[in-house]
Tab-separated table of N, CA and C in Angstrom:
chain	number	residue	atom	x	y	z
A	1	MET	N	122.911	104.103	31.869
A	1	MET	CA	122.750	103.458	30.715
A	1	MET	C	121.417	103.901	30.174
A	2	SER	N	121.444	103.989	28.903
A	2	SER	CA	120.138	104.446	28.090
A	2	SER	C	119.381	103.140	28.027
A	3	LEU	N	118.129	103.356	27.659
A	3	LEU	CA	117.119	102.290	27.429
A	3	LEU	C	117.442	101.530	26.141
A	4	PHE	N	118.099	102.477	25.136
A	4	PHE	CA	118.340	101.703	23.946
A	4	PHE	C	119.413	100.734	24.097
A	5	ARG	N	120.434	101.115	24.845
A	5	ARG	CA	121.691	100.182	25.180
A	5	ARG	C	121.153	98.848	25.971
A	6	VAL	N	120.224	99.031	26.870
A	6	VAL	CA	119.608	97.849	27.795
A	6	VAL	C	118.862	97.035	26.689
A	7	VAL	N	118.044	97.568	25.722
A	7	VAL	CA	117.311	96.723	24.681
A	7	VAL	C	118.404	95.964	23.790
A	8	LEU	N	119.393	96.658	23.464
A	8	LEU	CA	120.178	96.059	22.581
A	8	LEU	C	120.946	94.857	23.133
A	9	ILE	N	121.419	95.010	24.322
A	9	ILE	CA	122.047	93.913	25.168
A	9	ILE	C	121.101	92.866	25.370
A	10	ALA	N	119.796	93.209	25.783
A	10	ALA	CA	118.779	91.993	25.949
A	10	ALA	C	118.552	91.334	24.740
A	11	LEU	N	118.478	91.965	23.418
A	11	LEU	CA	118.379	91.329	22.276
A	11	LEU	C	119.639	90.516	22.039
A	12	ALA	N	120.780	90.930	22.201
A	12	ALA	CA	121.905	90.219	22.046
A	12	ALA	C	122.076	88.910	22.864
A	13	LEU	N	121.580	89.082	23.955
A	13	LEU	CA	121.608	87.796	24.961
A	13	LEU	C	120.483	86.918	24.367
A	14	LEU	N	119.389	87.368	24.148
A	14	LEU	CA	118.262	86.498	23.615
A	14	LEU	C	118.665	85.638	22.331
A	15	THR	N	119.363	86.366	21.531
A	15	THR	CA	119.834	85.689	20.232
A	15	THR	C	120.896	84.820	20.588
A	16	THR	N	121.771	85.014	21.425
A	16	THR	CA	122.765	84.004	21.769
A	16	THR	C	122.231	82.787	22.518
A	17	ALA	N	121.375	83.092	23.457
A	17	ALA	CA	120.622	81.930	24.111
A	17	ALA	C	119.699	81.055	23.306
A	18	GLY	N	119.213	81.632	22.227
A	18	GLY	CA	118.299	80.877	21.395
A	18	GLY	C	119.026	79.957	20.380
A	19	CYS	N	120.546	80.280	20.134
A	19	CYS	CA	121.291	79.432	19.393
A	19	CYS	C	121.369	77.905	19.587
A	20	THR	N	120.666	77.160	18.955
A	20	THR	CA	120.834	75.628	19.387
A	20	THR	C	121.302	74.936	18.200
A	21	SER	N	121.499	75.545	17.082
A	21	SER	CA	122.053	74.722	15.929
A	21	SER	C	123.521	74.789	16.116
A	22	LYS	N	124.005	73.579	15.491
A	22	LYS	CA	125.359	73.246	15.456
A	22	LYS	C	125.544	72.601	13.959
A	23	LYS	N	126.823	72.681	13.652
A	23	LYS	CA	127.277	72.156	12.387
A	23	LYS	C	126.992	70.644	12.491
A	24	ILE	N	126.786	70.005	11.486
A	24	ILE	CA	126.324	68.619	11.357
A	24	ILE	C	127.591	67.722	11.883
A	25	PHE	N	127.252	66.741	12.603
A	25	PHE	CA	128.506	65.900	13.101
A	25	PHE	C	128.288	64.404	12.593
A	26	THR	N	129.337	64.040	11.818
A	26	THR	CA	129.258	62.888	11.065
A	26	THR	C	130.435	61.894	11.517
A	27	PRO	N	130.276	61.113	12.634
A	27	PRO	CA	131.466	60.471	13.188
A	27	PRO	C	131.990	59.180	12.153
A	28	THR	N	133.137	59.313	12.023
A	28	THR	CA	133.722	58.303	11.034
A	28	THR	C	134.839	57.500	12.007
A	29	ARG	N	134.534	56.355	12.188
A	29	ARG	CA	135.229	55.586	13.150
A	29	ARG	C	136.185	54.553	12.483
A	30	THR	N	137.269	54.525	12.676
A	30	THR	CA	138.293	53.353	12.398
A	30	THR	C	138.646	52.717	13.622
A	31	VAL	N	138.320	51.428	13.793
A	31	VAL	CA	138.571	50.786	14.849
A	31	VAL	C	139.965	50.345	15.186
A	32	THR	N	140.478	50.416	16.124
A	32	THR	CA	141.952	50.039	16.437
A	32	THR	C	142.288	48.548	16.119
A	33	PRO	N	143.500	48.201	15.902
A	33	PRO	CA	143.966	46.825	15.734
A	33	PRO	C	143.546	45.912	16.870
A	34	GLU	N	143.468	46.474	18.045
A	34	GLU	CA	143.355	45.706	19.226
A	34	GLU	C	141.799	45.232	19.172
A	35	ILE	N	140.925	46.004	18.752
A	35	ILE	CA	139.626	45.476	18.572
A	35	ILE	C	139.351	44.912	17.179
A	36	GLN	N	139.319	43.569	17.126
A	36	GLN	CA	139.102	43.010	15.990
A	36	GLN	C	137.735	42.403	15.912
A	37	ALA	N	136.896	42.907	14.926
A	37	ALA	CA	135.714	42.453	14.695
A	37	ALA	C	135.251	41.855	13.366
A	38	SER	N	134.585	41.044	13.211
A	38	SER	CA	133.985	40.408	11.985
A	38	SER	C	132.853	41.455	11.515
A	39	GLN	N	132.448	41.242	10.202
A	39	GLN	CA	131.341	42.180	9.763
A	39	GLN	C	130.095	41.838	10.592
A	40	GLU	N	129.850	40.666	11.090
A	40	GLU	CA	128.609	40.218	11.896
A	40	GLU	C	128.943	40.723	13.212
A	41	GLN	N	130.111	40.870	13.892
A	41	GLN	CA	130.212	41.423	15.241
A	41	GLN	C	130.024	42.802	15.141
A	42	MET	N	130.631	43.403	14.061
A	42	MET	CA	130.323	45.095	13.947
A	42	MET	C	128.828	45.208	13.727
A	43	LYS	N	128.142	44.700	12.929
A	43	LYS	CA	126.832	44.719	12.700
A	43	LYS	C	125.996	44.626	14.107
A	44	GLN	N	126.383	43.493	14.849
A	44	GLN	CA	125.508	43.311	16.221
A	44	GLN	C	125.916	44.260	17.213
A	45	ALA	N	127.154	44.938	17.347
A	45	ALA	CA	127.531	46.129	18.240
A	45	ALA	C	126.717	47.312	17.820
A	46	ILE	N	126.515	47.520	16.597
A	46	ILE	CA	125.767	48.731	16.086
A	46	ILE	C	124.265	48.533	16.414
A	47	LEU	N	123.666	47.322	16.118
A	47	LEU	CA	122.326	47.067	16.433
A	47	LEU	C	121.937	46.991	17.978
A	48	THR	N	122.964	46.605	18.808
A	48	THR	CA	122.650	46.510	20.184
A	48	THR	C	122.643	47.987	20.663
A	49	THR	N	123.675	48.837	20.202
A	49	THR	CA	123.641	50.091	20.712
A	49	THR	C	122.191	50.825	20.318
A	50	LEU	N	121.934	50.668	19.135
A	50	LEU	CA	120.727	51.356	18.742
A	50	LEU	C	119.565	51.003	19.476
A	51	VAL	N	119.344	49.675	19.850
A	51	VAL	CA	118.271	49.235	20.690
A	51	VAL	C	118.356	49.831	22.153
A	52	LYS	N	119.712	49.821	22.652
A	52	LYS	CA	119.854	50.400	24.078
A	52	LYS	C	119.555	51.750	24.064
A	53	ARG	N	119.654	52.658	23.070
A	53	ARG	CA	119.646	53.990	22.918
A	53	ARG	C	118.238	54.325	22.544
A	54	LYS	N	117.379	53.308	22.349
A	54	LYS	CA	115.861	53.606	21.917
A	54	LYS	C	115.728	54.040	20.314
A	55	TRP	N	116.649	53.731	19.535
A	55	TRP	CA	116.559	54.082	18.138
A	55	TRP	C	115.718	52.865	17.426
A	56	SER	N	115.026	53.239	16.455
A	56	SER	CA	114.157	51.888	15.703
A	56	SER	C	114.975	51.558	14.498
A	57	VAL	N	115.303	50.382	14.141
A	57	VAL	CA	116.064	49.919	13.057
A	57	VAL	C	115.031	49.861	11.986
A	58	GLN	N	115.268	50.644	10.869
A	58	GLN	CA	114.522	50.509	9.766
A	58	GLN	C	114.885	49.523	8.654
A	59	ARG	N	116.093	49.234	8.452
A	59	ARG	CA	116.674	48.398	7.397
A	59	ARG	C	117.920	48.061	7.750
A	60	VAL	N	118.316	46.692	7.384
A	60	VAL	CA	119.592	46.236	7.660
A	60	VAL	C	120.232	45.484	6.244
A	61	ASN	N	121.310	45.993	5.866
A	61	ASN	CA	121.980	45.489	4.733
A	61	ASN	C	123.296	45.087	5.099
A	62	PRO	N	124.066	44.310	4.107
A	62	PRO	CA	125.292	43.618	4.470
A	62	PRO	C	126.400	44.630	4.984
A	63	SER	N	126.268	46.128	4.599
A	63	SER	CA	127.253	46.968	4.962
A	63	SER	C	126.523	48.345	5.398
A	64	GLN	N	125.258	48.266	5.676
A	64	GLN	CA	124.645	49.541	6.100
A	64	GLN	C	123.295	49.206	6.853
A	65	ILE	N	123.194	50.005	8.100
A	65	ILE	CA	121.891	49.847	8.846
A	65	ILE	C	121.434	51.407	8.795
A	66	GLN	N	119.983	51.287	8.687
A	66	GLN	CA	119.222	52.539	8.666
A	66	GLN	C	118.389	52.599	9.939
A	67	ALA	N	118.394	53.757	10.557
A	67	ALA	CA	117.618	53.732	11.819
A	67	ALA	C	117.081	55.243	11.992
A	68	GLU	N	116.124	55.190	12.958
A	68	GLU	CA	115.402	56.455	13.207
A	68	GLU	C	115.071	56.542	14.776
A	69	ILE	N	114.775	57.798	15.119
A	69	ILE	CA	114.327	58.150	16.439
A	69	ILE	C	113.300	59.127	16.438
A	70	THR	N	112.253	58.970	17.253
A	70	THR	CA	111.448	60.264	17.461
A	70	THR	C	111.353	60.404	19.001
A	71	VAL	N	111.515	61.544	19.275
A	71	VAL	CA	111.538	62.068	20.831
A	71	VAL	C	110.419	62.970	20.997
A	72	ARG	N	109.716	62.549	21.926
A	72	ARG	CA	108.398	63.478	22.411
A	72	ARG	C	107.300	63.826	21.263
A	73	GLU	N	107.488	62.891	20.408
A	73	GLU	CA	106.676	63.049	19.079
A	73	GLU	C	106.793	64.556	18.472
A	74	LYS	N	107.933	65.118	18.603
A	74	LYS	CA	108.258	66.320	18.241
A	74	LYS	C	109.508	66.440	17.384
A	75	PHE	N	110.482	65.598	17.610
A	75	PHE	CA	111.891	65.437	17.128
A	75	PHE	C	112.078	64.270	16.402
A	76	HIS	N	112.239	64.310	14.940
A	76	HIS	CA	112.380	63.036	14.363
A	76	HIS	C	113.819	63.034	13.587
A	77	VAL	N	114.846	62.000	13.617
A	77	VAL	CA	115.972	61.951	12.971
A	77	VAL	C	116.017	60.436	12.335
A	78	GLU	N	116.693	60.480	11.126
A	78	GLU	CA	116.915	59.250	10.277
A	78	GLU	C	118.571	59.355	9.997
A	79	ILE	N	119.248	58.076	10.367
A	79	ILE	CA	120.429	57.987	9.857
A	79	ILE	C	120.652	56.793	9.057
A	80	ASP	N	121.822	56.824	8.470
A	80	ASP	CA	122.536	55.717	8.017
A	80	ASP	C	123.931	55.352	8.614
A	81	ILE	N	124.048	54.122	9.000
A	81	ILE	CA	125.319	53.699	9.564
A	81	ILE	C	126.006	52.742	8.589
A	82	ASN	N	127.027	53.101	7.913
A	82	ASN	CA	127.820	52.381	6.988
A	82	ASN	C	128.899	51.750	7.780
A	83	TYR	N	128.945	50.431	7.596
A	83	TYR	CA	130.058	49.659	8.371
A	83	TYR	C	130.757	48.617	7.677
A	84	SER	N	131.940	48.406	8.191
A	84	SER	CA	132.784	47.063	7.533
A	84	SER	C	133.573	46.625	8.689
A	85	THR	N	134.478	45.740	8.543
A	85	THR	CA	135.287	45.164	9.705
A	85	THR	C	136.132	46.329	10.178
A	86	SER	N	136.526	47.197	9.488
A	86	SER	CA	137.462	48.160	9.947
A	86	SER	C	137.045	49.461	10.537
A	87	GLY	N	135.553	49.612	10.462
A	87	GLY	CA	135.046	50.778	11.156
A	87	GLY	C	133.702	51.077	10.652
A	88	TYR	N	133.032	52.261	10.937
A	88	TYR	CA	131.779	52.670	10.654
A	88	TYR	C	131.762	54.280	10.485
A	89	THR	N	130.724	54.688	9.858
A	89	THR	CA	130.373	55.950	9.733
A	89	THR	C	128.711	56.235	9.993
A	90	ILE	N	128.493	57.300	10.905
A	90	ILE	CA	127.084	57.541	11.121
A	90	ILE	C	126.679	58.847	10.473
A	91	ALA	N	125.910	58.592	9.489
A	91	ALA	CA	125.646	59.884	8.678
A	91	ALA	C	124.188	60.242	8.650
A	92	TYR	N	123.914	61.578	8.792
A	92	TYR	CA	122.714	62.149	8.712
A	92	TYR	C	121.894	61.935	7.214
A	93	ARG	N	120.511	61.412	7.509
A	93	ARG	CA	119.753	61.041	6.189
A	93	ARG	C	118.679	62.069	6.046
A	94	ASP	N	117.848	62.377	7.304
A	94	ASP	CA	116.805	63.155	7.270
A	94	ASP	C	116.334	63.487	8.790
A	95	SER	N	115.392	64.611	8.743
A	95	SER	CA	114.939	65.023	10.099
A	95	SER	C	113.712	65.703	9.991
A	96	SER	N	113.002	66.002	11.157
A	96	SER	CA	111.823	66.932	11.120
A	96	SER	C	112.076	67.535	12.686
A	97	GLY	N	111.745	68.797	12.854
A	97	GLY	CA	111.579	69.313	14.057
A	97	GLY	C	113.012	69.643	14.450
A	98	MET	N	113.928	69.287	13.838
A	98	MET	CA	115.439	69.615	14.212
A	98	MET	C	116.163	70.758	13.745
A	99	ASP	N	115.415	71.562	12.699
A	99	ASP	CA	115.996	72.891	12.458
A	99	ASP	C	117.051	72.722	11.412
A	100	TYR	N	116.985	71.519	10.611
A	100	TYR	CA	118.108	71.373	9.864
A	100	TYR	C	118.202	72.331	8.721
A	101	LYS	N	119.366	73.085	8.346
A	101	LYS	CA	119.233	74.133	7.331
A	101	LYS	C	120.846	74.402	7.186
A	102	ASP	N	121.253	74.401	5.801
A	102	ASP	CA	122.735	74.734	5.686
A	102	ASP	C	123.872	73.935	6.235
A	103	GLY	N	123.660	72.598	6.477
A	103	GLY	CA	124.555	71.919	7.180
A	103	GLY	C	124.553	72.102	8.610
A	104	LYS	N	123.628	72.825	9.234
A	104	LYS	CA	123.417	73.002	10.729
A	104	LYS	C	122.149	72.420	11.181
A	105	ILE	N	122.202	71.662	12.441
A	105	ILE	CA	121.118	71.087	13.106
A	105	ILE	C	120.983	71.246	14.556
A	106	HIS	N	119.885	71.085	15.371
A	106	HIS	CA	119.761	71.148	16.595
A	106	HIS	C	120.932	70.531	17.206
A	107	LYS	N	121.298	70.895	18.243
A	107	LYS	CA	122.347	70.318	19.298
A	107	LYS	C	121.988	69.071	19.755
A	108	ASN	N	120.763	68.780	19.959
A	108	ASN	CA	120.484	67.470	20.355
A	108	ASN	C	120.809	66.320	19.416
A	109	TYR	N	120.792	66.587	18.181
A	109	TYR	CA	121.099	65.506	17.286
A	109	TYR	C	122.636	65.332	17.628
A	110	ILE	N	123.602	66.212	17.597
A	110	ILE	CA	124.831	66.105	17.886
A	110	ILE	C	125.120	65.053	19.164
A	111	ARG	N	124.347	65.390	20.104
A	111	ARG	CA	124.402	64.669	21.454
A	111	ARG	C	123.973	63.197	21.087
A	112	TRP	N	122.934	63.018	20.395
A	112	TRP	CA	122.318	61.669	20.153
A	112	TRP	C	123.294	60.791	19.427
A	113	VAL	N	124.016	61.482	18.248
A	113	VAL	CA	124.999	60.684	17.448
A	113	VAL	C	126.127	60.410	18.387
A	114	ARG	N	126.710	61.582	19.191
A	114	ARG	CA	127.830	61.081	20.141
A	114	ARG	C	127.645	59.860	20.841
A	115	LEU	N	126.436	59.937	21.496
A	115	LEU	CA	126.171	58.753	22.268
A	115	LEU	C	126.144	57.385	21.548
A	116	LEU	N	125.575	57.462	20.435
A	116	LEU	CA	125.546	56.236	19.615
A	116	LEU	C	127.039	55.790	19.405
A	117	ASP	N	127.885	56.776	18.782
A	117	ASP	CA	129.173	56.551	18.451
A	117	ASP	C	130.200	55.715	19.728
A	118	ARG	N	129.879	56.440	20.828
A	118	ARG	CA	130.295	55.965	22.184
A	118	ARG	C	130.010	54.631	22.482
A	119	GLY	N	128.650	54.382	22.390
A	119	GLY	CA	128.132	52.994	22.580
A	119	GLY	C	128.383	51.887	21.745
A	120	ILE	N	128.660	52.227	20.561
A	120	ILE	CA	128.992	51.193	19.649
A	120	ILE	C	130.473	50.674	19.898
A	121	LEU	N	131.273	51.689	20.211
A	121	LEU	CA	132.770	51.360	20.625
A	121	LEU	C	132.898	50.653	21.920
A	122	ARG	N	131.906	50.935	22.747
A	122	ARG	CA	131.971	50.204	24.087
A	122	ARG	C	131.347	48.857	23.905
A	123	GLU	N	130.355	48.642	23.075
A	123	GLU	CA	130.088	47.271	22.565
A	123	GLU	C	131.022	46.406	22.144
A	124	LEU	N	131.873	47.128	21.137
A	124	LEU	CA	132.920	46.429	20.281
A	124	LEU	C	134.298	46.110	21.415
A	125	ARG	N	134.387	47.072	22.343
A	125	ARG	CA	135.478	46.690	23.328
A	125	ARG	C	134.807	45.632	24.222
A	126	ASP	N	133.660	45.606	24.664
A	126	ASP	CA	133.276	44.724	25.736
A	126	ASP	C	133.244	43.202	24.909
A	127	HIS	N	132.824	43.085	23.615
A	127	HIS	CA	132.764	41.826	23.129
A	127	HIS	C	134.200	41.294	22.738
A	128	ASP	N	135.353	42.137	22.574
A	128	ASP	CA	136.614	41.844	22.371
A	128	ASP	C	137.133	41.392	23.745
A	129	ALA	N	136.739	42.007	24.759
A	129	ALA	CA	137.320	41.604	26.159
A	129	ALA	C	136.667	40.181	26.611
A	130	GLU	N	135.562	40.188	26.213
A	130	GLU	CA	134.804	38.805	26.468
A	130	GLU	C	135.537	37.727	25.694
A	131	SER	N	135.950	37.869	24.443
A	131	SER	CA	136.482	36.919	23.597
A	131	SER	C	137.904	36.581	24.083
A	132	THR	N	138.598	37.633	24.537
A	132	THR	CA	140.062	37.443	24.976
A	132	THR	C	139.771	36.563	26.263
A	133	ALA	N	138.911	36.848	27.238
A	133	ALA	CA	138.777	36.020	28.461
A	133	ALA	C	138.443	34.687	28.177
A	134	ARG	N	137.648	34.424	27.083
A	134	ARG	CA	137.181	33.044	26.741
A	134	ARG	C	138.506	32.428	26.230
A	135	ALA	N	139.231	33.110	25.443
A	135	ALA	CA	140.360	32.546	24.939
A	135	ALA	C	141.481	32.035	26.008
A	136	ILE	N	141.724	32.811	27.081
A	136	ILE	CA	142.464	32.257	28.153
A	136	ILE	C	141.824	31.601	29.197
A	137	GLY	N	140.619	31.246	29.139
A	137	GLY	CA	139.972	30.497	29.919
A	137	GLY	C	139.343	31.292	31.239
A	138	VAL	N	139.386	32.579	31.249
A	138	VAL	CA	138.719	33.252	32.386
A	138	VAL	C	137.266	33.126	32.360
A	139	GLY	N	136.630	32.726	33.404
A	139	GLY	CA	135.247	32.677	33.614
A	139	GLY	C	134.675	31.392	33.184
A	140	GLU	N	135.512	30.499	32.874
A	140	GLU	CA	135.026	29.065	32.533
A	140	GLU	C	135.079	28.288	33.770
A	141	PRO	N	134.088	27.418	33.810
A	141	PRO	CA	134.031	26.733	35.035
A	141	PRO	C	135.338	25.630	35.103
A	142	GLN	N	135.725	25.457	36.330
A	142	GLN	CA	137.089	24.744	36.442
A	142	GLN	C	136.682	23.320	37.102
A	143	PRO	N	137.283	22.263	36.774
A	143	PRO	CA	136.918	20.979	37.381
A	143	PRO	C	137.441	21.054	38.966
A	144	LEU	N	136.486	20.441	39.524
A	144	LEU	CA	136.809	20.539	41.193
A	144	LEU	C	138.019	19.548	41.388
A	145	SER	N	138.891	19.897	42.291
A	145	SER	CA	140.056	18.719	42.500
A	145	SER	C	139.673	17.954	43.649
A	146	GLN	N	140.108	16.794	43.611
A	146	GLN	CA	139.770	15.935	44.636
A	146	GLN	C	140.756	15.347	45.518
């Protein structure tokens, strides 16, 4: 193999390995009928997940939460989470250090948003299961029989 070919292959591999940008991901989630959440429950599920995932809440409005995260003082992301009783959307607002350009962003953004999405769903399901258990009397203290 010629030196020229080796250099071309090495450049191609380096270019491929350096690709960390992915198309921006905007989860839009409609909750299933089994998960019934009030506006307040939806808000609490989102806020709980943000705190668990170490996001900082910037502003809370009746149908929108704005949050941000800074990782290693190098990567910064800001998002808007629009929500209602029927679902939510996690939308990109701004970033620095994430190489955002032409609708593409660093792959870590995609991972962080997916983790938020899964966490919110988990919070909603856990709350729904807890409500159902309370409704049927599971977990409530039973009187001692004599």
